[in-house]
mmCIF file of C-alpha atoms in Angstrom:
data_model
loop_
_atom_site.group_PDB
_atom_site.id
_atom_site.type_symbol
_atom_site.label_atom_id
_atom_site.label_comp_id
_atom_site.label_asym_id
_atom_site.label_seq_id
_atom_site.Cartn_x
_atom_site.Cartn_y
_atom_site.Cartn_z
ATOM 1 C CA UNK A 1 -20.689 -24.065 -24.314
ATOM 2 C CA UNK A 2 -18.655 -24.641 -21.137
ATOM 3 C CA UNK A 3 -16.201 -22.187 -20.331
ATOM 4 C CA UNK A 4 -13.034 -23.579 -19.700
ATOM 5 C CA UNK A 5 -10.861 -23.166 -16.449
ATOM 6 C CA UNK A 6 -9.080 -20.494 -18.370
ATOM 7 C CA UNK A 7 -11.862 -18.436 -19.238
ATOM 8 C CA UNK A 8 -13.192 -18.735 -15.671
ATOM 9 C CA UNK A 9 -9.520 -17.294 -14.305
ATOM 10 C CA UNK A 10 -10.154 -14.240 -16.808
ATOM 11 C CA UNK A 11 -13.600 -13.669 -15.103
ATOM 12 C CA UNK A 12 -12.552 -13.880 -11.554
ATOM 13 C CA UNK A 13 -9.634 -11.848 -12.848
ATOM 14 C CA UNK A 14 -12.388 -9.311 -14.225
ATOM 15 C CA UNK A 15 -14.357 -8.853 -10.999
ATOM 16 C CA UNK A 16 -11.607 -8.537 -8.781
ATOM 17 C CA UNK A 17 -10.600 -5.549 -11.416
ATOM 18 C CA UNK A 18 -14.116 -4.218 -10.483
ATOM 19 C CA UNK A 19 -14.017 -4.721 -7.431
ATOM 20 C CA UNK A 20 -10.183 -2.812 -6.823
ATOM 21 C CA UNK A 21 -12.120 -0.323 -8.853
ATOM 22 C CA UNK A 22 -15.170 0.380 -6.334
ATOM 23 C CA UNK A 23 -12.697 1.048 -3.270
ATOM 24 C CA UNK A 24 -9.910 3.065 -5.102
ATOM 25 C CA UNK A 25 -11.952 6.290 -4.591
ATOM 26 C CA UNK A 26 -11.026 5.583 -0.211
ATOM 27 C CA UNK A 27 -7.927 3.880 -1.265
ATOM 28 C CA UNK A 28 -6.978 7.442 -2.825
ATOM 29 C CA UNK A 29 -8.566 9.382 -0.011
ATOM 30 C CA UNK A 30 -5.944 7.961 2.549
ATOM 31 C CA UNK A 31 -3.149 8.980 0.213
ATOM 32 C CA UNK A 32 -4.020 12.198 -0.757
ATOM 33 C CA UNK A 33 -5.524 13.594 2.870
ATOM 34 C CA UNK A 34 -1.437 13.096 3.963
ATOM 35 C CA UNK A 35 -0.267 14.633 0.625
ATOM 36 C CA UNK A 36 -2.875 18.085 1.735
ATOM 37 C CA UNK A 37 -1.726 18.320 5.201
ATOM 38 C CA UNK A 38 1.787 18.385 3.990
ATOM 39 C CA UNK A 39 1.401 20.918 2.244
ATOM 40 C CA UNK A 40 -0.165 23.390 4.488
ATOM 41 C CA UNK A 41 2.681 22.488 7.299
ATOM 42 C CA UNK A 42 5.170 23.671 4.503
ATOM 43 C CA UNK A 43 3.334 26.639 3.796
ATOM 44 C CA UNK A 44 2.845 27.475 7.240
ATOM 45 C CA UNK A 45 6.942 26.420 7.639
ATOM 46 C CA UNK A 46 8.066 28.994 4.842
ATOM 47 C CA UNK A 47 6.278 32.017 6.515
ATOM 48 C CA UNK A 48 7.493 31.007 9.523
ATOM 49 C CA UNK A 49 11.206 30.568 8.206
ATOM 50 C CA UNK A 50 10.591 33.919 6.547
ATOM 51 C CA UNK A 51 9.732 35.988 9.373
ATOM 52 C CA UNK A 52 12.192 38.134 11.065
ATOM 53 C CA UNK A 53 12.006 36.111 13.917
ATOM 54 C CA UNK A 54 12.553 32.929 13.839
ATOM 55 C CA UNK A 55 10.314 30.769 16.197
ATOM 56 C CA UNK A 56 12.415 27.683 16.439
ATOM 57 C CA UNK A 57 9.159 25.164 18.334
ATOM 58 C CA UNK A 58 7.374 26.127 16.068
ATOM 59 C CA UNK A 59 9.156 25.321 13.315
ATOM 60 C CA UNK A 60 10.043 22.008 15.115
ATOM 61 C CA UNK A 61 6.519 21.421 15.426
ATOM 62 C CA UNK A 62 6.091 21.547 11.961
ATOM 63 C CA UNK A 63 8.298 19.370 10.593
ATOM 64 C CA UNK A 64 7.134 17.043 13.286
ATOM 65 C CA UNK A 65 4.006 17.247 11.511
ATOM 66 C CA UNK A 66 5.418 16.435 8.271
ATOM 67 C CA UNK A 67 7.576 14.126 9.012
ATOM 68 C CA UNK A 68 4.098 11.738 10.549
ATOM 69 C CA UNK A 69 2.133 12.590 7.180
ATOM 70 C CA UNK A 70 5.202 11.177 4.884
ATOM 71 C CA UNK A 71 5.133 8.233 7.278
ATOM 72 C CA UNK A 72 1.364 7.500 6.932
ATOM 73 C CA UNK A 73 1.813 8.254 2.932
ATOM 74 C CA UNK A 74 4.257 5.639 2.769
ATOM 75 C CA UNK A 75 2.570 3.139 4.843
ATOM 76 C CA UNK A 76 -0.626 3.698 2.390
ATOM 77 C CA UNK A 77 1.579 3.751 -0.335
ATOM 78 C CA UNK A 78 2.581 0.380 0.697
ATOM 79 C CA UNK A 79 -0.925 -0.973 1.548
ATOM 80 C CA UNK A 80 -1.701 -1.611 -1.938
ATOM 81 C CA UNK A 81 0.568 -4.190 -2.094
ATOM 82 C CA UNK A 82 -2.259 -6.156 0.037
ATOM 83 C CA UNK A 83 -4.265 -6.247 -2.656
ATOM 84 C CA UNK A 84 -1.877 -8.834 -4.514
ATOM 85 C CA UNK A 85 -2.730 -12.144 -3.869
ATOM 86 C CA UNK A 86 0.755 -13.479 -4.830
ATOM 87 C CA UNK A 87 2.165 -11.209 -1.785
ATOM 88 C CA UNK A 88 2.260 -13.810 0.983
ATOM 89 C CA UNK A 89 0.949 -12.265 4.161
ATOM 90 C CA UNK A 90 0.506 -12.491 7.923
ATOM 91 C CA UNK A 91 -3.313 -13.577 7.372
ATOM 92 C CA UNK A 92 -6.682 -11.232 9.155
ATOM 93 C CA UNK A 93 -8.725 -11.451 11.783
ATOM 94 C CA UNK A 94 -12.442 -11.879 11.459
ATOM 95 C CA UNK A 95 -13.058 -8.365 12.831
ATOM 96 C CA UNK A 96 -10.131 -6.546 11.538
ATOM 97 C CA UNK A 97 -11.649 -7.941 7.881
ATOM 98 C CA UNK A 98 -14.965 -6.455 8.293
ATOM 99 C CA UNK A 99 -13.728 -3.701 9.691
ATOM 100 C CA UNK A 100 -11.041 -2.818 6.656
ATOM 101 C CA UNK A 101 -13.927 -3.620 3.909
ATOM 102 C CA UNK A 102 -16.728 -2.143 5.321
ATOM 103 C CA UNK A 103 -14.069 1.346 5.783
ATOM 104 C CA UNK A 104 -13.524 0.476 2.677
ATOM 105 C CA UNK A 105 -16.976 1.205 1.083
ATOM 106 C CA UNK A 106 -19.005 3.059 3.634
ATOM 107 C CA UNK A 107 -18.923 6.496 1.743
ATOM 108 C CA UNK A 108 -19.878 4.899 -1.395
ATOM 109 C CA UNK A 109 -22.772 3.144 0.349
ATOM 110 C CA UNK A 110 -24.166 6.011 2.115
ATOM 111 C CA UNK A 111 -24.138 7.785 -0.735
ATOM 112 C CA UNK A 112 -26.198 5.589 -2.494
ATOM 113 C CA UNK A 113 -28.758 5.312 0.285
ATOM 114 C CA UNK A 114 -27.397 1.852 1.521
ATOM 115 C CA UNK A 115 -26.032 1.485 4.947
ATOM 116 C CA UNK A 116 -23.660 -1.158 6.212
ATOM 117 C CA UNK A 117 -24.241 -2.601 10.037
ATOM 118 C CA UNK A 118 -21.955 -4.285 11.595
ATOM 119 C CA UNK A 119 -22.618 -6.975 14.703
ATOM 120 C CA UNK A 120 -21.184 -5.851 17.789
ATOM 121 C CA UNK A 121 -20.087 -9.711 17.915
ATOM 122 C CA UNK A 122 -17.522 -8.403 15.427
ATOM 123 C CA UNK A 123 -15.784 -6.257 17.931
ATOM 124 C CA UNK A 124 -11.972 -7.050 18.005
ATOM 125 C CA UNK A 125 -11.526 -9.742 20.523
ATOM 126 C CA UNK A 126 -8.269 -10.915 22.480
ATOM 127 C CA UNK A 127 -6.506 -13.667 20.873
ATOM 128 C CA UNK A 128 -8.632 -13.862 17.871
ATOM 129 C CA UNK A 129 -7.798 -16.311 15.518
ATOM 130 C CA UNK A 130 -6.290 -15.329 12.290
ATOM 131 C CA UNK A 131 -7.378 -16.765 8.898
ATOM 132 C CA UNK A 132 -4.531 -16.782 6.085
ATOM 133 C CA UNK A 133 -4.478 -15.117 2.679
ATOM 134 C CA UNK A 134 -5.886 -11.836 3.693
ATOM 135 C CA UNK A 135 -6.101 -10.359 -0.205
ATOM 136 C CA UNK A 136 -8.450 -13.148 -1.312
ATOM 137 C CA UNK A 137 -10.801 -13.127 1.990
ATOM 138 C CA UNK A 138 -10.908 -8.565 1.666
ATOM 139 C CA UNK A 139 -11.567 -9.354 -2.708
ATOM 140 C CA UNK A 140 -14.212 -12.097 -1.286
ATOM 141 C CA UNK A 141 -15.784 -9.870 1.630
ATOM 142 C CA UNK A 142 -16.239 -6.671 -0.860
ATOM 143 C CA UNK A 143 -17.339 -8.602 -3.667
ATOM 144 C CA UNK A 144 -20.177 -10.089 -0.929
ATOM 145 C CA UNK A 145 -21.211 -6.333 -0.286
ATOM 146 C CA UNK A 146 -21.378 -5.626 -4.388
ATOM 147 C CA UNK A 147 -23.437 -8.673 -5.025
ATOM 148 C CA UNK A 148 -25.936 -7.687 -2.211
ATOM 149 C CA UNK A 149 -25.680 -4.077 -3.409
ATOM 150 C CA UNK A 150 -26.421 -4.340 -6.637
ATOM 151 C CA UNK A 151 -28.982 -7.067 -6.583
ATOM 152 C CA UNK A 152 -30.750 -6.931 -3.661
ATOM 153 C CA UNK A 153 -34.102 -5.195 -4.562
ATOM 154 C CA UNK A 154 -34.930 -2.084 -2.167
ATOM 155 C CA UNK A 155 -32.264 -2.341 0.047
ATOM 156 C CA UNK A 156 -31.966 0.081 2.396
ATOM 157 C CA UNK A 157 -29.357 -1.721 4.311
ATOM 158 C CA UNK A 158 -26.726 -4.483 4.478
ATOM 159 C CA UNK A 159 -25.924 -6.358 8.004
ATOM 160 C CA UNK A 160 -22.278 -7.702 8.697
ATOM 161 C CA UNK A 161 -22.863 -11.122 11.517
ATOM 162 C CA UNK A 162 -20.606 -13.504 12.381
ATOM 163 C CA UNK A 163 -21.838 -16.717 11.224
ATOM 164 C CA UNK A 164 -20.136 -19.868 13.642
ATOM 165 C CA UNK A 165 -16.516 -20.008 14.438
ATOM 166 C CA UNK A 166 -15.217 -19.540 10.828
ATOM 167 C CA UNK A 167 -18.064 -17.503 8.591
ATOM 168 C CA UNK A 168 -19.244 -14.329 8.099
ATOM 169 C CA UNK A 169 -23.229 -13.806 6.821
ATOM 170 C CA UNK A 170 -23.841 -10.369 4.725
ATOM 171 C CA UNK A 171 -27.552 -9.943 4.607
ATOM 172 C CA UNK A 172 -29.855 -6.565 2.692
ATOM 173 C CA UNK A 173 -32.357 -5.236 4.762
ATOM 174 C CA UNK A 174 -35.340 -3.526 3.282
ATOM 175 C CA UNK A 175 -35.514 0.230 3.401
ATOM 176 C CA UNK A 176 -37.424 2.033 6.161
ATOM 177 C CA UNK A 177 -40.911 2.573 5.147
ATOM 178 C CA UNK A 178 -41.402 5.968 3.726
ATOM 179 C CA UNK A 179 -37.873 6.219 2.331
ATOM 180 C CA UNK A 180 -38.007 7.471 -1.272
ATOM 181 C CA UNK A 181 -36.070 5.416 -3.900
ATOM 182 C CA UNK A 182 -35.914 8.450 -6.113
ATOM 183 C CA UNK A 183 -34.088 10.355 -4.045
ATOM 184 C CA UNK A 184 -31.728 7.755 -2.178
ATOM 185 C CA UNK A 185 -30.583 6.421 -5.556
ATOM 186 C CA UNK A 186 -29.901 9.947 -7.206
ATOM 187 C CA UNK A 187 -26.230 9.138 -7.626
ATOM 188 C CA UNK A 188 -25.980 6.047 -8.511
ATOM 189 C CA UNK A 189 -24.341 5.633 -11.519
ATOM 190 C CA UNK A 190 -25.897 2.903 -14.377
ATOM 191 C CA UNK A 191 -23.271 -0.164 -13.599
ATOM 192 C CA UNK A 192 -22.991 -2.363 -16.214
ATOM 193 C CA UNK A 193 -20.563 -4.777 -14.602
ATOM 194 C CA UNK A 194 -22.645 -5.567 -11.457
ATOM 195 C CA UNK A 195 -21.696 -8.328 -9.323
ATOM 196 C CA UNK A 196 -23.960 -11.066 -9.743
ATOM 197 C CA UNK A 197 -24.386 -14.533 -8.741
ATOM 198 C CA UNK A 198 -22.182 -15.532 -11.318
ATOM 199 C CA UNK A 199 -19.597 -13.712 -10.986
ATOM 200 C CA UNK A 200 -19.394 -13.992 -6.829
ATOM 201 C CA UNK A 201 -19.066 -18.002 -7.829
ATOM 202 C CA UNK A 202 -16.786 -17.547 -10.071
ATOM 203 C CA UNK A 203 -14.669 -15.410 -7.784
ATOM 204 C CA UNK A 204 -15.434 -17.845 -4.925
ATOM 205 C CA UNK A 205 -14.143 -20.699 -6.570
ATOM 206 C CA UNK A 206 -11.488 -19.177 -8.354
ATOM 207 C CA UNK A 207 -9.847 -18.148 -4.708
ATOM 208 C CA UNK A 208 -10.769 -21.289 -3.123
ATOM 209 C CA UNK A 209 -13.703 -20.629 -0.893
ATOM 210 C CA UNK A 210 -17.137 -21.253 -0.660
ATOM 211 C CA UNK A 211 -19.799 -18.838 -0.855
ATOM 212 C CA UNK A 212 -23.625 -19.788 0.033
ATOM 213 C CA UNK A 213 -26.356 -17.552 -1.738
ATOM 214 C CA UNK A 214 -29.713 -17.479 0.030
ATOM 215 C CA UNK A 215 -32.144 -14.975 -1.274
ATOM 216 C CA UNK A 216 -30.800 -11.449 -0.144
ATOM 217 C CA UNK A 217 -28.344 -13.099 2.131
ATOM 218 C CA UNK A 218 -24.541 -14.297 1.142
ATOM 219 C CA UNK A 219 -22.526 -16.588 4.231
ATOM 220 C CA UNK A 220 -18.556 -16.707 3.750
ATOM 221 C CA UNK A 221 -16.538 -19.495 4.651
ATOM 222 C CA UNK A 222 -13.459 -18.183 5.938
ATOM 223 C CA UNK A 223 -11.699 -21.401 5.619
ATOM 224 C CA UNK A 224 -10.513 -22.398 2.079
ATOM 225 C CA UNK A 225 -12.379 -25.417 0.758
ATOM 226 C CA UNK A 226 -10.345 -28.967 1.353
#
């Protein structure tokens, strides 16, 4: 049977779920490093209120120091609004895309014996052109590195390349020779909701984009379809 548009919705809806769920683990890295910091200036400010000599810079210093770690707790506080696609926004840059996903999911990656290369061709550039709806192209770019991740066979690698003016190709490399799957893949977890071809359609077409699936290799549109 067919699924209908509705049920298609709920799957996109699903994977972009899974997805949010893969980078939460840096999403709540940059909120809690702030929240430690903090801390340790206001232990450090106590003793230093509490000594019988005041040291007035010092003190200044430290609620400096505070005062920047609130600021970049609210900002990534605030960042998560960016993963709403209803949240109109100022739109990405090719680069400063790859660049935000692939921070996104390096740790995770490397931990699972996969790394992610990036083409210096990516490098910020001056007056780069930015592409709009910057939530659907970061849930599109990640769940391009989960297909390739958890399909491609041996990978020991995936490579980031700008594809043309307006695409981006994401392609698995085989591991080096010699490299031991046993080890590089003792913690990775049994997934039972891996990204496959199916679902990176479904997600594709539920945002509006096209997504091309050649063997081990995925190329992103950047451009929503016409």
């Amino acid at each position: 049977m067919k699924s209908s548009p509705s049920a298609r919705s709920w799957i996109a809806a699903g994977v972009r779920h899974e997805l949010l769920t893969r980078a939460l683990p840096a999403l709540r890295h940059d909120m809690a490093a702030p929240v430690s910091v903090i801390r340790m200036a206001l232990l450090m400010l106590k003793r230093q209120v509490g000594a019988a000599t005041i040291d007035g810079p010092a003190c200044e210093e430290r609620v400096a120091l505070i005062d920047s770690q609130v600021s970049e707790l609210v900002e990534a506080i605030r960042s998560l609004r960016d993963w709403e696609l209803a949240i109109a926004d100022e739109g990405i840059t090719r680069s400063a895309l790859v660049a935000q996903c692939v921070g996104l999911m390096r740790s995770a990656f490397d931990l699972h014996g996969v790394a992610l290369d990036t083409d210096a061709a990516l490098e910020p550039q001056d007056d780069e052109q930015r592409w709009p709806a910057a939530a659907a192209l970061r849930y599109l770019f990640l769940g391009a590195l989960g297909y390739l991740h958890d399909g491609a066979e041996e990978a020991g690698a995936i490579r980031v390349e700008a594809d043309g003016a307006n695409a981006l190709r994401l392609t698995a490399l085989a591991r080096e020779p010699g490299a031991s799957q046993a080890v590089l893949d003792a913690h990775r977890a049994p997934r039972a909701l891996a990204i496959d071809a199916v679902a990176l359609q479904n997600l594709a077409e539920d945002l509006g984009y096209a997504v091309a699936l050649d063997g081990d290799s995925v190329r992103l549109v950047l451009a929503t379809r016409t």
